[in-house]
Amino acid sequence: MKTPLFGAFGAPGPKHMLGAMQSIDGRMRKYGNQGEVDFCIVGVGSAGGVLLQRLARAGFSVVGLEAGPLWDTERDWVSDEAGSHKLYWNDLRITGGEHPLTLGANNSGKGVGGGSVHWAAFVPRLHPSDFRVYSEDGVGADWPICYEDLKPYYELLEREIPVSGPAYFPWGDPHGYPYGPHPMGGCGDILINGCTKLGIRVCIGGPVAILAGSHGKRPHCIYRGYCIQGCKVGAKQSTLISHVPNALEHGAEIRDSCMVSRINLARNGSSKSGTVTGVTYFDSQGHEAEQKAKAVIVCGYAIETPRLLLNSACPGFENGLANSSGTLGKYLMAQAGNVVLGRFPELIRMYKAPPAHAMTEEFYETDTKRGFARGFGIQTVGPLPIAFARQMTIAKGAWGWGMRRVMMDYNHWGAIALLGEILPWPDNRLELAAEKDKYGIPVTKVTFNLHDNDKKMIEYGKNKVMEVMSAAGAEEVVQEQRYAHLVGAARMGSDPRTSVVDGFGRTHDIPNLFVCDGSVMPTQGSANPGLTIQALAARTADYLIAQSQFGLKKGAHSSETPRIRYDLSPPDTWGKGVPHLK
């Protein structure tokens, strides 16, 4: 046969693919740099993608500036561990302290969708106690909002994403999920078996933002294991997949590969006050440009958001924009993420499921008998071979022939992990370094130390996870100490003297400058932060829409809680997939 059955293959079409079935046609509203738009969003990641979609759908002119590319998943992504490194923010950052963080692959992304492109998509909610840690346990800080303020947005995003999970989730505020859970993989079976033998409650099949059944233009998961390498199938949620297409349909513009260098301020008579007028950025060709806006929303996450505000220092804000409190860059948090690995005589094949698909939060809340405040969760993880090899180098000291022997046994190993709450401390911080990036912008120096409470939690939690692994029947148990996720460094609070933004992300110092991403979280709990970040973004969008009547540049605003805008959800959200019957 000289030609294919249905004719010769043509050149790639103009469509921009987002997963196997969803596409955008490449046409996009162009506002240009000359005019003033309603909103300029810096960073189109987890929070920025939700805000972009909400505000565009509400009829505002919105431009999103993103330092990385607008991914075409068919052309840009590969099902390969090494080939996925371009998804991460691997630009220069300086780290230090007694217990320095490793930055990059496990805690930040670069490109439209941000870190949600390569997250494991585990989406438990924070507990009610997480919002009043200081009041209940005398450590950390209280949020200026409570769980009940965020609960309707949790429920809304769980349908928009959507989330697959159990019919009943018993911890925190007990609830169920509207879409059916995933089947168990080998690591899930390990966690279930170990917890059951120890009398520990365990939850299976989620909650995870990966489709167990098809949903709109997105197919179901095919369980091939490349979740954190960018899901080419389109079954795993990222805002690139779930919210950006709808944002573009409603007139939003995304300028990808554009690095924002500073936020511009116009002073109002006094050097200590003013309003932002827009941002200066380097475009995809490296040329400097300016985008004017009535309001700027910074969504760069826990490193790049404080970095931009610090680099935007000007007369009246010599220590960084919106930093009259002196807390900008302080109280950076990571979660303890120790991975415990066990070898079993039977085949586990830990790649054959979403990495995170079973968990227990039985140790989440403070128990004074343990000798430390707050707690931890235990979750499944499913490292692919390269990540597994790195873990074994650390956990076993494997090298050379010893590493080859371990790698030949890869399918007999399983992994579960600690996810523990490290408290906010002012000395865990970031500041500007002397080094600069390719644009001449100072990069960050990140200092991180574990305190006594953190060390006690990690030691207790690590031992408990190893106990679960042994109870499941592992012949050998080893562990790798690591961190997961990043939040904090531009915390929200009621008092302008001790925080950067209020409960809606509005900076205390500048009325039309907002921050909306994980950096605003005062504490982090023991839950993966992705769902909370997206829920906060939806809530902030409702606030911005309600406040627009007062004029975004003015200091006057209503303190009333805005109504929840269910009409702004992306289409195909309701009544699709595999609904849970109650």
C-alpha positions as a printed Julia matrix, in Angstrom:
582×3 Matrix{Float64}:
   0.0     0.0    0.0
   1.61    3.24  -1.17
  -0.65    5.57   0.82
  -2.38    5.16   4.17
  -5.88    3.71   4.13
  -7.58    7.07   4.66
  -5.18    9.11   2.54
  -1.74   10.64   2.91
  -0.76   12.19   6.2
  -0.82   15.97   6.1
   1.3    18.53   7.85
   0.41   19.39  11.46
  -2.69   21.54  11.5
  -3.09   24.96  13.11
  -4.74   23.54  16.21
  -2.91   23.79  19.5
  -3.42   20.51  21.34
  -4.2    20.31  25.05
  -4.38   16.59  25.67
  -5.47   13.94  23.23
  -8.93   15.38  22.49
  -8.97   19.07  23.46
  -7.49   21.85  21.36
  -7.47   25.61  20.83
  -7.4    26.95  17.31
  -4.51   29.35  17.85
  -6.56   32.54  17.57
  -6.3    34.79  20.6
  -7.48   38.27  21.49
  -4.57   40.73  21.29
  -4.78   43.84  23.43
  -1.34   45.26  22.67
   0.86   47.19  25.06
  -0.53   50.65  24.3
  -3.91   50.43  26.01
  -4.83   49.92  29.66
  -6.54   46.6   30.47
  -8.68   45.9   33.51
  -6.41   43.22  34.96
  -2.83   42.12  34.38
  -2.12   38.69  35.89
   1.54   37.82  36.49
   1.91   34.05  36.27
  -0.68   31.79  34.64
  -0.36   28.78  36.93
  -2.77   27.19  39.4
  -4.18   30.46  40.74
  -3.49   32.6   37.67
  -5.29   30.19  35.35
  -8.44   30.21  37.49
  -8.39   34.01  37.81
  -7.79   34.49  34.09
 -10.78   32.32  33.23
 -13.13   33.83  35.83
 -12.36   37.47  35.02
 -12.49   36.98  31.25
 -15.8    35.14  31.51
 -17.16   38.03  33.62
 -16.4    40.41  30.74
 -13.19   42.12  31.86
 -10.15   42.76  29.66
  -7.42   40.49  31.03
  -3.81   39.85  30.04
  -1.82   37.01  31.6
   1.97   37.21  31.46
   3.75   33.87  31.87
   7.5    33.32  32.04
   7.28   29.92  30.34
   5.64   28.65  27.14
   2.02   27.99  26.26
   2.38   24.24  25.97
   1.17   22.23  23.0
   0.98   18.86  24.7
   1.39   16.83  21.49
   4.45   18.73  20.29
   6.1    19.75  23.56
   5.54   16.91  26.01
   7.02   13.44  26.06
   6.29   10.38  28.2
   9.79   10.34  29.55
  11.27   11.32  32.91
  14.35   13.07  31.55
  12.43   14.8   28.79
  10.0    16.37  31.25
  12.62   18.54  32.99
  11.66   21.57  30.91
   8.32   21.67  32.76
  10.06   22.75  35.98
  11.37   26.14  37.09
  15.06   25.29  37.01
  16.41   28.85  36.71
  19.11   29.93  39.14
  18.12   30.19  42.79
  20.48   30.27  45.76
  19.67   28.0   48.71
  21.15   27.86  52.2
  20.48   27.35  55.89
  21.01   24.31  58.1
  18.41   22.28  56.22
  18.37   23.78  52.7
  15.53   23.2   50.27
  15.92   21.59  46.89
  14.09   23.81  44.41
  12.76   22.84  41.01
  11.08   19.61  40.0
   8.98   18.95  43.09
   7.8    22.45  43.92
   7.57   24.87  40.97
   6.7    24.94  37.3
   7.44   27.18  34.33
   4.86   27.47  31.58
   1.11   28.02  31.32
  -0.44   25.85  34.0
   2.59   26.32  36.26
   3.2    23.61  38.81
  -0.22   22.09  38.13
   1.21   20.73  34.87
   3.53   18.38  36.76
   1.8    17.97  40.11
   0.58   14.58  41.31
  -2.93   16.13  41.45
  -3.73   14.95  44.99
  -6.36   17.38  46.26
  -7.4    16.93  49.91
  -8.88   19.97  51.63
  -7.36   21.78  54.57
  -8.99   20.98  57.91
 -11.02   23.58  59.86
  -8.23   23.59  62.47
  -5.69   24.74  59.87
  -7.31   28.17  59.81
  -6.92   28.68  63.59
  -3.61   27.01  64.42
  -2.46   29.72  66.8
  -5.78   29.87  68.66
  -5.97   26.09  69.07
  -2.33   25.04  69.46
  -0.4    28.21  70.31
   1.91   27.92  67.3
   2.01   29.33  63.78
  -0.68   31.89  62.92
  -4.42   32.17  62.42
  -5.85   32.92  58.99
  -8.05   36.01  58.55
 -10.67   33.68  57.03
 -12.12   30.42  58.29
 -12.81   27.03  56.73
 -16.47   27.92  56.19
 -15.41   30.85  53.97
 -13.53   28.49  51.67
 -15.78   25.43  51.87
 -18.16   26.42  49.02
 -15.16   27.07  46.8
 -13.69   23.68  47.69
 -16.98   22.13  46.61
 -17.09   24.24  43.44
 -13.54   23.44  42.33
 -13.95   19.74  43.14
 -16.61   19.72  40.41
 -14.76   21.98  38.0
 -11.44   20.14  38.12
 -13.13   17.56  38.59
 -12.02   15.38  41.52
 -12.29   11.59  41.64
 -12.56   10.3   45.19
 -14.33    8.24  47.82
 -18.0     8.6   48.66
 -17.01    9.41  52.24
 -13.85   11.15  53.44
 -13.79   11.0   57.26
 -11.2    13.58  58.34
 -11.4    17.33  58.91
 -14.86   18.34  57.72
 -16.17   14.91  56.6
 -17.46   14.97  53.03
 -17.73   12.94  49.84
 -16.7    13.45  46.23
 -19.01   13.73  43.22
 -17.01   11.45  40.91
 -16.07    7.84  41.52
 -12.69    6.76  42.93
  -9.81    5.2   41.06
  -8.97    1.5   41.36
  -6.05    0.58  43.57
  -2.5     0.24  42.36
   0.26   -1.67  44.09
   1.25    1.18  46.44
  -2.38    1.7   47.39
  -2.63   -1.96  48.35
   0.49   -1.56  50.51
  -0.98    1.41  52.37
  -4.32   -0.35  52.86
  -2.73   -3.57  54.1
  -0.29   -1.84  56.46
  -2.86    0.53  57.93
  -5.48   -2.2   58.31
  -3.12   -4.43  60.28
  -2.26   -1.51  62.57
  -5.89   -0.43  63.04
  -5.42    2.88  61.17
  -8.29    4.24  59.07
  -7.37    4.62  55.41
  -9.07    6.19  52.39
  -8.78    4.78  48.85
  -9.14    6.0   45.28
  -8.42    9.68  45.83
  -9.16   12.51  46.22
  -7.23   13.1   43.03
  -7.79   15.52  40.14
  -7.46   12.78  37.53
 -10.48   11.51  35.61
 -11.69    8.02  36.4
 -14.29    8.53  33.65
 -14.31   10.78  30.57
 -15.42   14.36  31.17
 -16.29   16.82  28.41
 -13.37   16.96  25.98
 -11.05   15.07  28.32
 -10.56   11.28  28.3
 -10.23    9.06  31.35
  -6.95    7.98  32.92
  -5.22    5.02  31.25
  -2.91    4.29  34.24
   0.44    4.56  32.49
   2.22    6.37  35.33
   3.43    9.62  33.71
   1.29   11.97  35.81
   4.09   14.23  37.05
   5.78   14.35  33.66
   2.83   16.21  32.09
  -0.22   14.13  31.21
  -0.31   13.89  27.4
  -3.64   12.08  27.66
  -5.37   15.09  29.24
  -6.95   13.06  32.04
  -5.04   14.88  34.78
  -6.12   18.4   35.64
  -3.96   21.41  35.24
  -5.33   24.9   34.7
  -3.83   24.65  31.19
  -6.36   21.89  30.53
  -9.33   22.88  32.71
  -9.52   26.69  32.7
  -7.23   28.29  30.1
  -9.25   27.17  27.02
 -12.39   28.8   28.4
 -10.43   31.94  29.3
  -9.22   32.29  25.7
 -12.73   31.7   24.35
 -13.92   34.67  26.4
 -11.29   37.13  25.25
  -8.34   36.69  27.62
  -4.85   37.12  26.22
  -1.86   35.06  27.35
   1.61   36.32  26.51
   3.87   33.37  27.11
   7.66   33.4   27.5
   7.38   36.89  29.01
   9.33   37.62  32.19
   7.96   40.41  34.39
  10.79   42.45  35.92
   8.91   44.99  38.04
   5.52   46.36  39.02
   5.15   50.07  38.31
   3.76   52.5   40.89
   2.29   56.0   40.6
   2.51   57.84  43.91
  -0.49   59.82  45.11
   1.14   62.87  46.69
   2.66   60.94  49.58
   5.73   58.77  49.08
   4.11   56.15  51.31
   1.04   55.59  49.15
   0.09   55.13  45.53
  -1.48   52.83  42.98
   0.11   50.45  40.53
  -0.17   51.36  36.86
   0.97   48.08  35.31
   4.13   46.04  34.85
   7.39   46.12  32.94
   8.42   42.86  31.32
  10.76   41.24  28.81
   8.85   39.73  25.9
   9.58   36.45  24.11
  12.23   38.21  21.99
  13.95   39.71  25.01
  12.67   43.23  24.38
  11.51   45.34  27.3
   7.83   46.35  27.24
   5.14   47.72  29.53
   1.55   46.6   30.08
  -0.73   49.13  31.73
  -3.58   47.86  33.9
  -6.2    49.11  36.34
  -5.15   46.34  38.72
  -2.25   43.89  38.91
  -2.58   40.39  40.4
   0.67   38.6   41.19
   0.36   34.81  40.92
   4.0    33.74  40.69
   3.93   31.31  43.65
   6.03   31.22  46.81
   9.43   32.15  45.31
   8.73   34.34  42.29
   5.94   36.41  43.87
   8.07   37.78  46.76
  11.0    38.09  44.36
   9.0    40.37  42.04
   7.66   42.5   44.9
  11.18   42.86  46.34
  12.6    43.75  42.92
   9.86   46.41  42.55
  11.23   48.49  45.43
  10.91   52.22  44.86
  10.86   55.45  46.9
   8.4    54.96  49.71
   8.74   51.19  49.4
  12.49   50.83  49.7
  12.22   47.33  51.21
   9.95   46.02  48.48
   6.51   46.84  47.17
   3.67   46.23  49.65
   6.19   45.45  52.39
   5.46   48.03  55.07
   5.07   45.11  57.52
   8.56   43.79  56.81
   7.12   40.26  56.49
   7.5    39.92  52.7
   9.78   36.96  52.03
   9.46   35.63  55.59
   7.53   32.59  56.86
   8.32   30.47  53.81
   7.09   26.92  54.34
   7.75   23.52  52.81
   6.18   20.26  53.91
   8.15   17.28  55.15
   7.93   14.71  52.36
  10.01   11.72  53.47
   9.57    8.78  51.08
   9.58    5.28  52.6
  10.33    2.42  50.21
   9.81   -1.28  50.82
  10.74   -4.41  48.88
   8.16   -7.16  48.54
   8.48  -10.73  47.26
   5.51  -10.18  44.93
   5.38   -7.72  42.02
   4.13   -4.24  42.99
   4.57   -2.27  39.73
   4.17    1.08  41.46
   3.9     3.01  38.19
   0.55    1.38  37.32
  -1.72    3.96  38.97
  -1.79    7.67  39.74
   1.17    8.27  42.08
  -1.17    9.56  44.8
  -4.38    7.54  45.09
  -4.7     6.43  48.73
  -4.05    8.15  52.04
  -4.67    8.41  55.74
  -5.0    11.63  57.74
  -5.35    9.81  61.05
  -2.3    11.71  62.41
  -3.21   15.14  60.98
  -4.35   16.92  64.16
  -2.34   17.79  67.26
  -1.97   15.02  69.84
  -0.08   16.29  72.89
   1.03   12.73  73.72
   3.37   12.82  70.73
   5.33   15.78  72.1
   4.82   18.21  69.2
   2.13   20.41  67.7
   0.19   19.63  64.53
   0.77   16.47  62.5
   1.09   14.68  59.19
  -0.63   12.53  56.59
   0.52    9.36  54.83
   0.05    9.09  51.06
   1.01    6.79  48.23
   3.7     7.86  45.77
   4.85    6.1   42.62
   8.37    7.09  41.56
   9.4     6.12  38.04
  12.84    4.5   37.52
  15.04    7.61  37.39
  13.46    9.08  40.52
  13.63    5.65  42.18
  17.34    5.4   41.4
  18.0     8.8   42.96
  16.03    7.8   46.05
  18.0     4.59  46.38
  21.27    6.48  46.14
  20.19    8.46  49.19
  18.28    5.77  51.1
  20.62    2.8   50.55
  23.83    4.35  49.28
  23.33    2.22  46.17
  25.96    2.71  43.48
  27.57    0.83  40.63
  26.68   -2.87  40.56
  24.62   -2.43  43.73
  22.46    0.13  41.95
  22.03   -2.22  38.97
  20.8    -4.96  41.29
  18.33   -2.59  42.92
  17.06   -1.35  39.57
  16.49   -4.89  38.34
  14.19   -5.25  41.36
  12.26   -2.02  40.61
   8.92   -3.8   40.13
   9.2    -5.43  43.56
   9.46   -2.1   45.38
   6.62    0.09  46.62
   6.61    3.6   48.07
   4.48    5.57  50.51
   5.3     8.98  51.93
   4.98   11.28  54.89
   3.4    14.69  54.25
   4.02   16.67  57.4
   3.27   20.21  58.53
   6.36   22.33  59.06
   5.4    25.47  60.96
   5.93   29.06  59.71
   9.1    30.62  61.1
  10.41   34.12  60.27
  13.96   32.87  59.67
  12.71   30.6   56.87
  12.81   33.29  54.27
  13.9    34.48  50.88
  15.74   37.66  49.98
  17.41   39.06  46.89
  20.83   37.66  46.03
  23.74   39.39  44.34
  23.44   37.0   41.4
  21.19   37.93  38.47
  19.31   36.01  35.8
  19.68   36.4   32.02
  17.47   39.5   32.1
  19.63   41.19  34.74
  17.01   40.68  37.47
  18.36   39.69  40.92
  17.49   36.1   41.82
  16.48   34.84  45.24
  18.47   33.45  48.11
  16.36   31.0   50.13
  17.3    30.17  53.73
  15.6    27.24  55.45
  15.99   25.67  58.89
  14.05   23.02  60.76
  13.02   23.93  64.3
  12.55   21.63  67.27
   8.83   21.02  66.67
   9.5    20.25  62.98
  12.25   17.75  63.82
  10.06   15.92  66.34
   7.2    15.71  63.86
   9.44   14.37  61.11
  11.04   11.75  63.34
   7.7    10.5   64.67
   6.06   10.59  61.25
   8.93    8.85  59.47
   8.9     6.03  62.01
   5.12    5.65  61.72
   5.29    5.39  57.92
   8.06    2.81  58.17
   5.91    0.88  60.65
   3.04    0.86  58.14
   5.37   -0.36  55.39
   6.68   -3.18  57.59
   3.16   -4.17  58.64
   2.25   -4.48  54.95
   4.86   -7.24  54.61
   7.94   -5.46  53.24
  11.11   -7.56  53.49
  13.33   -4.46  53.52
  12.38   -0.87  54.43
  14.45    2.27  53.69
  13.64    5.97  53.6
  14.7     9.19  51.89
  14.34   12.52  53.69
  12.99   15.25  51.44
  10.62   18.21  51.25
   7.45   18.74  49.24
   5.55   21.82  48.07
   6.19   25.47  48.92
   3.86   28.09  50.37
   4.08   31.32  52.36
   6.36   34.38  52.12
   3.55   36.88  51.32
   1.14   35.88  54.06
  -2.44   37.07  54.48
  -3.67   38.52  57.75
  -6.03   40.98  59.38
  -3.23   43.17  60.77
  -1.24   45.2   58.18
   1.65   45.3   60.64
   2.2    41.54  60.44
   1.02   40.54  56.96
   1.22   41.49  53.29
  -2.36   40.97  52.06
  -5.86   40.74  53.5
  -8.22   37.77  53.32
  -9.01   38.42  49.65
  -5.39   38.86  48.55
  -5.51   42.66  48.4
  -2.22   44.18  49.57
  -2.61   46.31  52.67
  -0.41   49.05  51.21
  -1.69   49.42  47.64
  -5.42   49.18  46.82
  -5.12   47.86  43.25
  -2.29   45.38  43.82
  -3.28   41.81  44.68
  -1.44   38.58  45.42
  -3.19   35.27  44.82
  -1.21   32.05  45.0
   0.31   29.75  47.62
   2.49   32.55  48.98
  -0.48   34.08  50.85
  -1.07   31.0   53.05
  -0.23   31.73  56.74
   0.0    27.99  57.55
  -0.01   24.92  55.34
  -1.5    21.97  57.19
  -0.6    18.47  56.07
  -2.66   18.6   52.88
  -1.35   19.13  49.36
  -1.91   22.85  48.67
  -3.13   22.75  45.04
  -6.88   22.62  45.67
  -6.68   25.35  48.3
  -4.74   27.62  45.93
  -7.34   27.21  43.18
 -10.23   27.68  45.63
  -8.64   30.89  46.94
  -8.31   32.12  43.34
 -12.01   31.54  42.62
 -12.91   33.39  45.83
 -10.6    36.31  44.98
 -12.14   36.49  41.48
 -15.62   36.84  42.99
 -14.3    39.61  45.22
 -12.67   41.47  42.32
 -15.85   41.28  40.26
 -17.93   42.6   43.17
 -15.45   45.39  43.96
 -15.09   46.6   40.37
 -18.09   48.91  40.92
 -16.01   50.95  43.39
 -13.13   51.45  40.97
 -10.14   49.16  41.24
  -7.65   51.96  41.81
  -9.52   53.49  44.73
  -8.96   52.68  48.36
 -12.68   52.47  49.14
 -14.14   49.0   48.97
 -16.93   46.98  50.5
 -16.19   44.55  53.3
 -19.2    42.41  52.41
 -18.56   38.83  51.37
 -19.21   38.58  47.63
 -21.73   36.12  46.28
 -20.4    32.89  44.81
 -20.5    33.09  41.02
 -21.48   29.58  39.97
 -22.21   30.91  36.49
 -18.5    31.46  35.86
 -17.56   27.78  35.99
 -16.08   26.41  32.74
 -18.59   24.54  30.56
 -19.02   20.78  30.77
 -18.46   20.96  34.53
 -21.81   19.61  35.67
 -23.35   16.19  35.11
 -20.49   14.58  33.2
 -18.06   11.78  33.94
 -18.89    9.1   36.51
 -21.15   10.7   39.14
 -21.36    9.28  42.64
 -24.83    8.16  43.63
 -25.78    9.25  47.13
